[in-house]
PDB file of C-alpha atoms and ligand atoms in Angstrom:
ATOM      1  CA  MET F   1      74.009 107.843  73.875  1.00 94.00           C
ATOM      2  CA  ILE F   2      70.431 106.715  73.354  1.00 96.00           C
ATOM      3  CA  ARG F   3      68.047 106.269  76.284  1.00 96.00           C
ATOM      4  CA  VAL F   4      64.405 105.234  76.119  1.00 96.00           C
ATOM      5  CA  ASP F   5      62.484 106.098  79.294  1.00 94.00           C
ATOM      6  CA  GLY F   6      65.794 106.037  81.158  1.00 92.00           C
ATOM      7  CA  VAL F   7      66.882 102.684  79.692  1.00 96.00           C
ATOM      8  CA  LEU F   8      70.256 102.707  77.941  1.00 97.00           C
ATOM      9  CA  VAL F   9      70.092 101.130  74.487  1.00 98.00           C
ATOM     10  CA  SER F  10      72.126 100.900  71.320  1.00 98.00           C
ATOM     11  CA  ARG F  11      70.903 100.670  67.740  1.00 97.00           C
ATOM     12  CA  GLY F  12      71.966  97.466  66.031  1.00 95.00           C
ATOM     13  CA  GLU F  13      71.162  93.898  65.108  1.00 94.00           C
ATOM     14  CA  GLY F  14      70.037  91.967  68.181  1.00 95.00           C
ATOM     15  CA  GLY F  15      70.432  88.354  69.219  1.00 94.00           C
ATOM     16  CA  VAL F  16      74.064  88.689  70.321  1.00 95.00           C
ATOM     17  CA  TYR F  17      73.566  87.397  73.875  1.00 94.00           C
ATOM     18  CA  GLY F  18      69.801  87.206  74.319  1.00 95.00           C
ATOM     19  CA  GLU F  19      69.519  90.932  75.009  1.00 96.00           C
ATOM     20  CA  ARG F  20      66.081  92.503  75.268  1.00 97.00           C
ATOM     21  CA  MET F  21      64.924  94.569  72.287  1.00 97.00           C
ATOM     22  CA  LEU F  22      62.868  97.750  72.207  1.00 96.00           C
ATOM     23  CA  GLY F  23      61.960  97.823  68.527  1.00 93.00           C
ATOM     24  CA  ASP F  24      65.297  98.023  66.717  1.00 93.00           C
ATOM     25  CA  LEU F  25      67.080  99.138  69.882  1.00 98.00           C
ATOM     26  CA  ARG F  26      69.158  96.756  72.011  1.00 98.00           C
ATOM     27  CA  VAL F  27      68.851  97.139  75.777  1.00 98.00           C
ATOM     28  CA  TRP F  28      72.324  97.523  77.294  1.00 98.00           C
ATOM     29  CA  ASP F  29      72.077  95.824  80.680  1.00 96.00           C
ATOM     30  CA  PRO F  30      74.252  97.285  83.491  1.00 97.00           C
ATOM     31  CA  TYR F  31      74.394  93.889  85.208  1.00 96.00           C
ATOM     32  CA  ARG F  32      75.846  92.290  82.058  1.00 96.00           C
ATOM     33  CA  SER F  33      78.248  95.070  81.133  1.00 97.00           C
ATOM     34  CA  LYS F  34      80.510  97.203  83.333  1.00 98.00           C
ATOM     35  CA  LEU F  35      80.494  99.935  80.718  1.00 98.00           C
ATOM     36  CA  SER F  36      76.696 100.086  80.833  1.00 98.00           C
ATOM     37  CA  ALA F  37      76.920 100.267  84.644  1.00 98.00           C
ATOM     38  CA  LEU F  38      79.275 103.226  84.303  1.00 98.00           C
ATOM     39  CA  TYR F  39      76.784 105.012  82.045  1.00 97.00           C
ATOM     40  CA  HIS F  40      74.019 104.279  84.543  1.00 96.00           C
ATOM     41  CA  PHE F  41      76.005 106.309  87.062  1.00 96.00           C
ATOM     42  CA  GLY F  42      76.110 109.163  84.557  1.00 95.00           C
ATOM     43  CA  LYS F  43      79.871 108.828  84.111  1.00 96.00           C
ATOM     44  CA  GLY F  44      82.251 107.960  81.296  1.00 94.00           C
ATOM     45  CA  ILE F  45      82.405 109.587  77.896  1.00 96.00           C
ATOM     46  CA  ASP F  46      79.762 109.380  75.227  1.00 97.00           C
ATOM     47  CA  LEU F  47      80.469 106.974  72.374  1.00 98.00           C
ATOM     48  CA  GLU F  48      80.144 108.803  69.087  1.00 97.00           C
ATOM     49  CA  PRO F  49      80.115 108.029  65.370  1.00 96.00           C
ATOM     50  CA  GLY F  50      83.633 108.394  64.025  1.00 96.00           C
ATOM     51  CA  MET F  51      85.197 107.152  67.248  1.00 98.00           C
ATOM     52  CA  ARG F  52      87.954 104.539  67.066  1.00 98.00           C
ATOM     53  CA  VAL F  53      88.085 102.256  70.075  1.00 98.00           C
ATOM     54  CA  LEU F  54      90.663  99.787  71.353  1.00 98.00           C
ATOM     55  CA  TYR F  55      88.866  97.261  73.548  1.00 98.00           C
ATOM     56  CA  LEU F  56      91.035  95.062  75.790  1.00 98.00           C
ATOM     57  CA  GLY F  57      89.391  91.972  77.256  1.00 98.00           C
ATOM     58  CA  ALA F  58      86.690  91.534  74.614  1.00 98.00           C
ATOM     59  CA  ALA F  59      85.505  88.134  75.917  1.00 98.00           C
ATOM     60  CA  ASN F  60      82.443  86.920  73.942  1.00 97.00           C
ATOM     61  CA  GLY F  61      81.767  90.324  72.464  1.00 98.00           C
ATOM     62  CA  THR F  62      78.816  91.276  74.660  1.00 97.00           C
ATOM     63  CA  THR F  63      79.924  94.825  75.462  1.00 98.00           C
ATOM     64  CA  VAL F  64      81.987  95.053  72.273  1.00 98.00           C
ATOM     65  CA  SER F  65      78.788  94.690  70.237  1.00 98.00           C
ATOM     66  CA  HIS F  66      77.145  97.658  71.981  1.00 98.00           C
ATOM     67  CA  VAL F  67      80.260  99.797  71.592  1.00 98.00           C
ATOM     68  CA  ALA F  68      80.315  98.896  67.887  1.00 98.00           C
ATOM     69  CA  ASP F  69      76.685 100.048  67.579  1.00 98.00           C
ATOM     70  CA  TYR F  70      77.894 103.560  68.444  1.00 98.00           C
ATOM     71  CA  ALA F  71      81.511 103.808  67.268  1.00 98.00           C
ATOM     72  CA  GLU F  72      83.161 103.755  63.866  1.00 98.00           C
ATOM     73  CA  VAL F  73      85.503 100.854  64.556  1.00 98.00           C
ATOM     74  CA  VAL F  74      86.334  98.630  67.528  1.00 98.00           C
ATOM     75  CA  TYR F  75      89.638  96.777  67.745  1.00 98.00           C
ATOM     76  CA  ALA F  76      88.693  93.941  70.092  1.00 98.00           C
ATOM     77  CA  VAL F  77      91.552  92.114  71.825  1.00 98.00           C
ATOM     78  CA  GLU F  78      90.991  88.806  73.611  1.00 98.00           C
ATOM     79  CA  PHE F  79      93.476  86.037  74.371  1.00 98.00           C
ATOM     80  CA  ALA F  80      91.305  83.089  75.458  1.00 98.00           C
ATOM     81  CA  PRO F  81      90.399  80.734  72.589  1.00 98.00           C
ATOM     82  CA  ARG F  82      86.845  79.870  73.717  1.00 97.00           C
ATOM     83  CA  PRO F  83      85.452  83.429  73.960  1.00 98.00           C
ATOM     84  CA  VAL F  84      87.308  84.319  70.765  1.00 98.00           C
ATOM     85  CA  GLN F  85      85.085  81.821  68.911  1.00 98.00           C
ATOM     86  CA  ASP F  86      81.988  83.777  70.019  1.00 97.00           C
ATOM     87  CA  LEU F  87      83.706  87.090  69.341  1.00 98.00           C
ATOM     88  CA  LEU F  88      84.417  86.016  65.762  1.00 98.00           C
ATOM     89  CA  GLU F  89      80.716  85.291  65.259  1.00 97.00           C
ATOM     90  CA  VAL F  90      79.777  88.722  66.654  1.00 97.00           C
ATOM     91  CA  ALA F  91      82.364  90.353  64.360  1.00 97.00           C
ATOM     92  CA  ARG F  92      81.061  88.395  61.363  1.00 97.00           C
ATOM     93  CA  ARG F  93      77.643  90.017  61.822  1.00 95.00           C
ATOM     94  CA  ARG F  94      79.022  93.566  62.086  1.00 96.00           C
ATOM     95  CA  CYS F  95      81.306  95.371  59.696  1.00 96.00           C
ATOM     96  CA  ASN F  96      83.182  97.494  62.225  1.00 98.00           C
ATOM     97  CA  ILE F  97      84.682  95.016  64.710  1.00 98.00           C
ATOM     98  CA  VAL F  98      88.272  93.903  64.198  1.00 98.00           C
ATOM     99  CA  PRO F  99      88.774  90.808  66.379  1.00 98.00           C
ATOM    100  CA  ILE F 100      92.362  90.294  67.517  1.00 98.00           C
ATOM    101  CA  MET F 101      93.463  87.173  69.365  1.00 98.00           C
ATOM    102  CA  ALA F 102      96.411  88.407  71.403  1.00 98.00           C
ATOM    103  CA  ASP F 103      97.691  89.146  74.887  1.00 98.00           C
ATOM    104  CA  ALA F 104      96.872  92.726  75.883  1.00 98.00           C
ATOM    105  CA  ALA F 105     100.023  92.729  78.015  1.00 98.00           C
ATOM    106  CA  GLN F 106     102.044  92.452  74.810  1.00 98.00           C
ATOM    107  CA  PRO F 107     100.691  95.186  72.546  1.00 98.00           C
ATOM    108  CA  GLU F 108     103.603  94.770  70.161  1.00 97.00           C
ATOM    109  CA  GLN F 109     101.777  91.587  69.035  1.00 95.00           C
ATOM    110  CA  TYR F 110      99.025  93.660  67.426  1.00 98.00           C
ATOM    111  CA  ALA F 111     100.587  97.090  66.947  1.00 98.00           C
ATOM    112  CA  ALA F 112     100.735  96.598  63.173  1.00 97.00           C
ATOM    113  CA  LEU F 113      96.947  96.080  63.024  1.00 96.00           C
ATOM    114  CA  LEU F 114      96.002  99.296  64.817  1.00 97.00           C
ATOM    115  CA  GLU F 115      95.663 102.968  64.094  1.00 96.00           C
ATOM    116  CA  PRO F 116      95.593 105.697  66.750  1.00 98.00           C
ATOM    117  CA  VAL F 117      92.398 105.461  68.803  1.00 98.00           C
ATOM    118  CA  ASP F 118      90.154 107.937  70.617  1.00 98.00           C
ATOM    119  CA  LEU F 119      89.238 105.571  73.428  1.00 98.00           C
ATOM    120  CA  ILE F 120      90.858 102.617  75.159  1.00 98.00           C
ATOM    121  CA  TYR F 121      88.470 100.514  77.190  1.00 98.00           C
ATOM    122  CA  GLN F 122      90.064  97.818  79.345  1.00 98.00           C
ATOM    123  CA  ASP F 123      88.340  95.025  81.243  1.00 98.00           C
ATOM    124  CA  VAL F 124      90.917  92.313  81.976  1.00 97.00           C
ATOM    125  CA  ALA F 125      91.149  90.504  85.293  1.00 90.00           C
ATOM    126  CA  GLN F 126      94.915  90.547  85.719  1.00 92.00           C
ATOM    127  CA  PRO F 127      97.309  91.448  88.568  1.00 92.00           C
ATOM    128  CA  ASP F 128      98.963  94.231  86.537  1.00 95.00           C
ATOM    129  CA  GLN F 129      95.901  95.982  85.073  1.00 95.00           C
ATOM    130  CA  ALA F 130      97.269  99.533  85.296  1.00 97.00           C
ATOM    131  CA  THR F 131     100.564  98.489  83.700  1.00 97.00           C
ATOM    132  CA  ILE F 132      98.733  96.776  80.826  1.00 98.00           C
ATOM    133  CA  ALA F 133      96.630  99.896  80.264  1.00 98.00           C
ATOM    134  CA  LEU F 134      99.710 102.117  80.203  1.00 98.00           C
ATOM    135  CA  ARG F 135     101.454  99.913  77.641  1.00 98.00           C
ATOM    136  CA  ASN F 136      98.450 100.254  75.358  1.00 98.00           C
ATOM    137  CA  CYS F 137      98.281 104.027  75.782  1.00 98.00           C
ATOM    138  CA  ALA F 138     100.911 104.184  73.038  1.00 97.00           C
ATOM    139  CA  PHE F 139      97.904 103.769  70.696  1.00 98.00           C
ATOM    140  CA  LEU F 140      95.855 106.510  72.358  1.00 98.00           C
ATOM    141  CA  LYS F 141      95.609 109.859  70.587  1.00 97.00           C
ATOM    142  CA  ARG F 142      96.478 112.962  72.551  1.00 96.00           C
ATOM    143  CA  GLY F 143      93.197 114.207  73.952  1.00 96.00           C
ATOM    144  CA  GLY F 144      91.972 110.605  74.047  1.00 97.00           C
ATOM    145  CA  THR F 145      90.397 108.735  76.962  1.00 98.00           C
ATOM    146  CA  LEU F 146      91.259 105.575  78.875  1.00 98.00           C
ATOM    147  CA  ILE F 147      88.493 103.802  80.776  1.00 98.00           C
ATOM    148  CA  LEU F 148      90.012 101.180  83.038  1.00 98.00           C
ATOM    149  CA  MET F 149      87.686  98.739  84.764  1.00 97.00           C
ATOM    150  CA  LEU F 150      89.779  97.741  87.744  1.00 96.00           C
ATOM    151  CA  LYS F 151      88.959  94.366  89.295  1.00 93.00           C
ATOM    152  CA  THR F 152      90.629  94.891  92.644  1.00 90.00           C
ATOM    153  CA  ARG F 153      90.545  91.242  93.751  1.00 88.00           C
ATOM    154  CA  SER F 154      92.551  90.225  90.688  1.00 88.00           C
ATOM    155  CA  VAL F 155      95.299  92.670  91.631  1.00 86.00           C
ATOM    156  CA  ASP F 156      95.617  91.564  95.262  1.00 85.00           C
ATOM    157  CA  VAL F 157      92.903  89.595  97.020  1.00 86.00           C
ATOM    158  CA  ARG F 158      94.449  90.289 100.471  1.00 85.00           C
ATOM    159  CA  SER F 159      94.543  94.093 100.150  1.00 87.00           C
ATOM    160  CA  GLU F 160      91.628  96.391 100.806  1.00 90.00           C
ATOM    161  CA  PRO F 161      89.969  97.343  97.494  1.00 90.00           C
ATOM    162  CA  ILE F 162      90.495 101.035  98.240  1.00 93.00           C
ATOM    163  CA  VAL F 163      94.248 100.464  98.617  1.00 93.00           C
ATOM    164  CA  VAL F 164      94.431  98.649  95.285  1.00 93.00           C
ATOM    165  CA  PHE F 165      92.385 101.443  93.724  1.00 96.00           C
ATOM    166  CA  CYS F 166      94.688 104.174  95.085  1.00 96.00           C
ATOM    167  CA  ASP F 167      97.791 102.306  93.879  1.00 96.00           C
ATOM    168  CA  ALA F 168      96.316 102.046  90.367  1.00 96.00           C
ATOM    169  CA  VAL F 169      95.377 105.741  90.307  1.00 97.00           C
ATOM    170  CA  SER F 170      98.886 106.621  91.451  1.00 97.00           C
ATOM    171  CA  GLU F 171     100.519 104.441  88.759  1.00 97.00           C
ATOM    172  CA  LEU F 172      98.372 105.978  86.020  1.00 97.00           C
ATOM    173  CA  GLY F 173      99.046 109.512  87.244  1.00 96.00           C
ATOM    174  CA  SER F 174     102.790 108.923  87.542  1.00 96.00           C
ATOM    175  CA  ALA F 175     102.859 107.873  83.891  1.00 96.00           C
ATOM    176  CA  GLY F 176     101.404 111.226  82.816  1.00 94.00           C
ATOM    177  CA  LEU F 177      97.703 110.430  82.514  1.00 97.00           C
ATOM    178  CA  VAL F 178      95.204 112.753  84.148  1.00 97.00           C
ATOM    179  CA  VAL F 179      92.641 110.908  86.241  1.00 97.00           C
ATOM    180  CA  ARG F 180      89.399 112.750  85.468  1.00 96.00           C
ATOM    181  CA  ASP F 181      86.870 110.662  87.343  1.00 97.00           C
ATOM    182  CA  SER F 182      86.251 107.332  89.037  1.00 97.00           C
ATOM    183  CA  THR F 183      83.476 105.314  90.613  1.00 97.00           C
ATOM    184  CA  TRP F 184      82.805 101.946  92.181  1.00 97.00           C
ATOM    185  CA  LEU F 185      80.394  99.853  90.131  1.00 97.00           C
ATOM    186  CA  ALA F 186      78.357  98.265  92.956  1.00 96.00           C
ATOM    187  CA  PRO F 187      75.572  97.186  93.058  1.00 97.00           C
ATOM    188  CA  TYR F 188      75.981  96.136  89.419  1.00 97.00           C
ATOM    189  CA  HIS F 189      79.517  94.743  89.750  1.00 96.00           C
ATOM    190  CA  HIS F 190      81.217  94.256  93.101  1.00 93.00           C
ATOM    191  CA  ASP F 191      84.925  94.913  93.777  1.00 91.00           C
ATOM    192  CA  HIS F 192      85.167  96.799  90.495  1.00 95.00           C
ATOM    193  CA  ALA F 193      86.114 100.429  90.084  1.00 97.00           C
ATOM    194  CA  ALA F 194      86.029 102.440  86.872  1.00 98.00           C
ATOM    195  CA  ILE F 195      88.899 104.876  86.409  1.00 98.00           C
ATOM    196  CA  ILE F 196      88.564 107.441  83.641  1.00 98.00           C
ATOM    197  CA  CYS F 197      91.773 109.092  82.458  1.00 98.00           C
ATOM    198  CA  ALA F 198      92.748 111.599  79.808  1.00 97.00           C
ATOM    199  CA  LYS F 199      95.925 111.636  77.766  1.00 95.00           C
ATOM    200  CA  GLU F 200      96.338 115.369  77.652  1.00 87.00           C
ATOM    201  CA  ARG F 201      97.310 117.078  74.442  1.00 81.00           C
ATOM    202  CA  THR F 202     100.453 118.485  76.051  1.00 74.00           C
ATOM    203  CA  THR F 203     101.697 115.410  77.995  1.00 47.00           C
ATOM    204  CA  ALA F 204     103.765 112.400  76.891  1.00 48.00           C
TER     205      ALA F 204
HETATM  206  N1  SAM V   1      84.520  93.124  78.666  1.00 70.41           N
HETATM  207  C1  SAM V   1      83.745  91.910  78.550  1.00 70.41           C
HETATM  208  C2  SAM V   1      82.280  92.293  78.415  1.00 70.41           C
HETATM  209  O1  SAM V   1      81.834  93.246  79.049  1.00 70.41           O
HETATM  210  O2  SAM V   1      81.587  91.637  77.634  1.00 70.41           O
HETATM  211  C3  SAM V   1      84.002  90.971  79.714  1.00 70.41           C
HETATM  212  C4  SAM V   1      85.473  90.763  79.940  1.00 70.41           C
HETATM  213  S1  SAM V   1      85.878  89.451  81.051  1.00 70.41           S
HETATM  214  C5  SAM V   1      85.531  90.123  82.610  1.00 70.41           C
HETATM  215  C6  SAM V   1      87.626  89.550  80.962  1.00 70.41           C
HETATM  216  C7  SAM V   1      88.183  88.999  79.676  1.00 70.41           C
HETATM  217  O3  SAM V   1      89.527  89.448  79.559  1.00 70.41           O
HETATM  218  C8  SAM V   1      88.228  87.465  79.645  1.00 70.41           C
HETATM  219  O4  SAM V   1      87.567  87.018  78.478  1.00 70.41           O
HETATM  220  C9  SAM V   1      89.708  87.141  79.599  1.00 70.41           C
HETATM  221  O5  SAM V   1      90.013  85.997  78.813  1.00 70.41           O
HETATM  222  C10 SAM V   1      90.280  88.410  78.980  1.00 70.41           C
HETATM  223  N2  SAM V   1      91.693  88.663  79.311  1.00 70.41           N
HETATM  224  C11 SAM V   1      92.277  88.597  80.527  1.00 70.41           C
HETATM  225  N3  SAM V   1      93.577  88.904  80.432  1.00 70.41           N
HETATM  226  C12 SAM V   1      93.818  89.201  79.129  1.00 70.41           C
HETATM  227  C13 SAM V   1      94.971  89.597  78.415  1.00 70.41           C
HETATM  228  N4  SAM V   1      96.153  89.775  79.032  1.00 70.41           N
HETATM  229  N5  SAM V   1      94.863  89.812  77.084  1.00 70.41           N
HETATM  230  C14 SAM V   1      93.670  89.647  76.452  1.00 70.41           C
HETATM  231  N6  SAM V   1      92.546  89.268  77.072  1.00 70.41           N
HETATM  232  C15 SAM V   1      92.619  89.050  78.411  1.00 70.41           C
END
């Protein structure tokens, strides 16, 4: 990952969402991107050339564009028509984003378009976020990583965030993933936790 005087950046064509530029480097704002917030806490895994990424909840392509600046290819799944229009424009200007209009809860819709990936990044505000992530882990290579951005209020607005968080961790662990790390994303994003899991080489 590239940092300039402590500022996280990515190298790529700017003008995607009005991001600030430092020369040819795009400033990756932690208030605009939960993944950037995670990196500001010194957590997560480094994005590297050669990495294949499945991105669930691509929205307008803001964070997708930064991931694509680092990775080899990003399969970007989004189901809402309006953000997909913006995502298509972002993908048109980069050669390594594969936009997919589909429901992440139904990975069979796009299974034929994918290859095994090194990283699954999920940011969808749904009640069954852990279940959706697990369904998509069929595409994750052994030794690969899942980063789940858990929006606790979307799971259950009446439960304490910590309870929702513990339930999600338990569901992921029960399915055979190893929870390596986690963090809350405040002050950048409230009621959001990042859960980082590994699909071990020896597990299902
Ligand atoms: N990750 C984006 C970023 O950092 O630029 C922001 C994602 S936004 C918080 C969540 C997005 O997930 C919305 O665009 C929403 O339409 C999409 N979404 C929610 N449920 C989905 C599903 N089941 N399948 C695909 N996309 C979904």
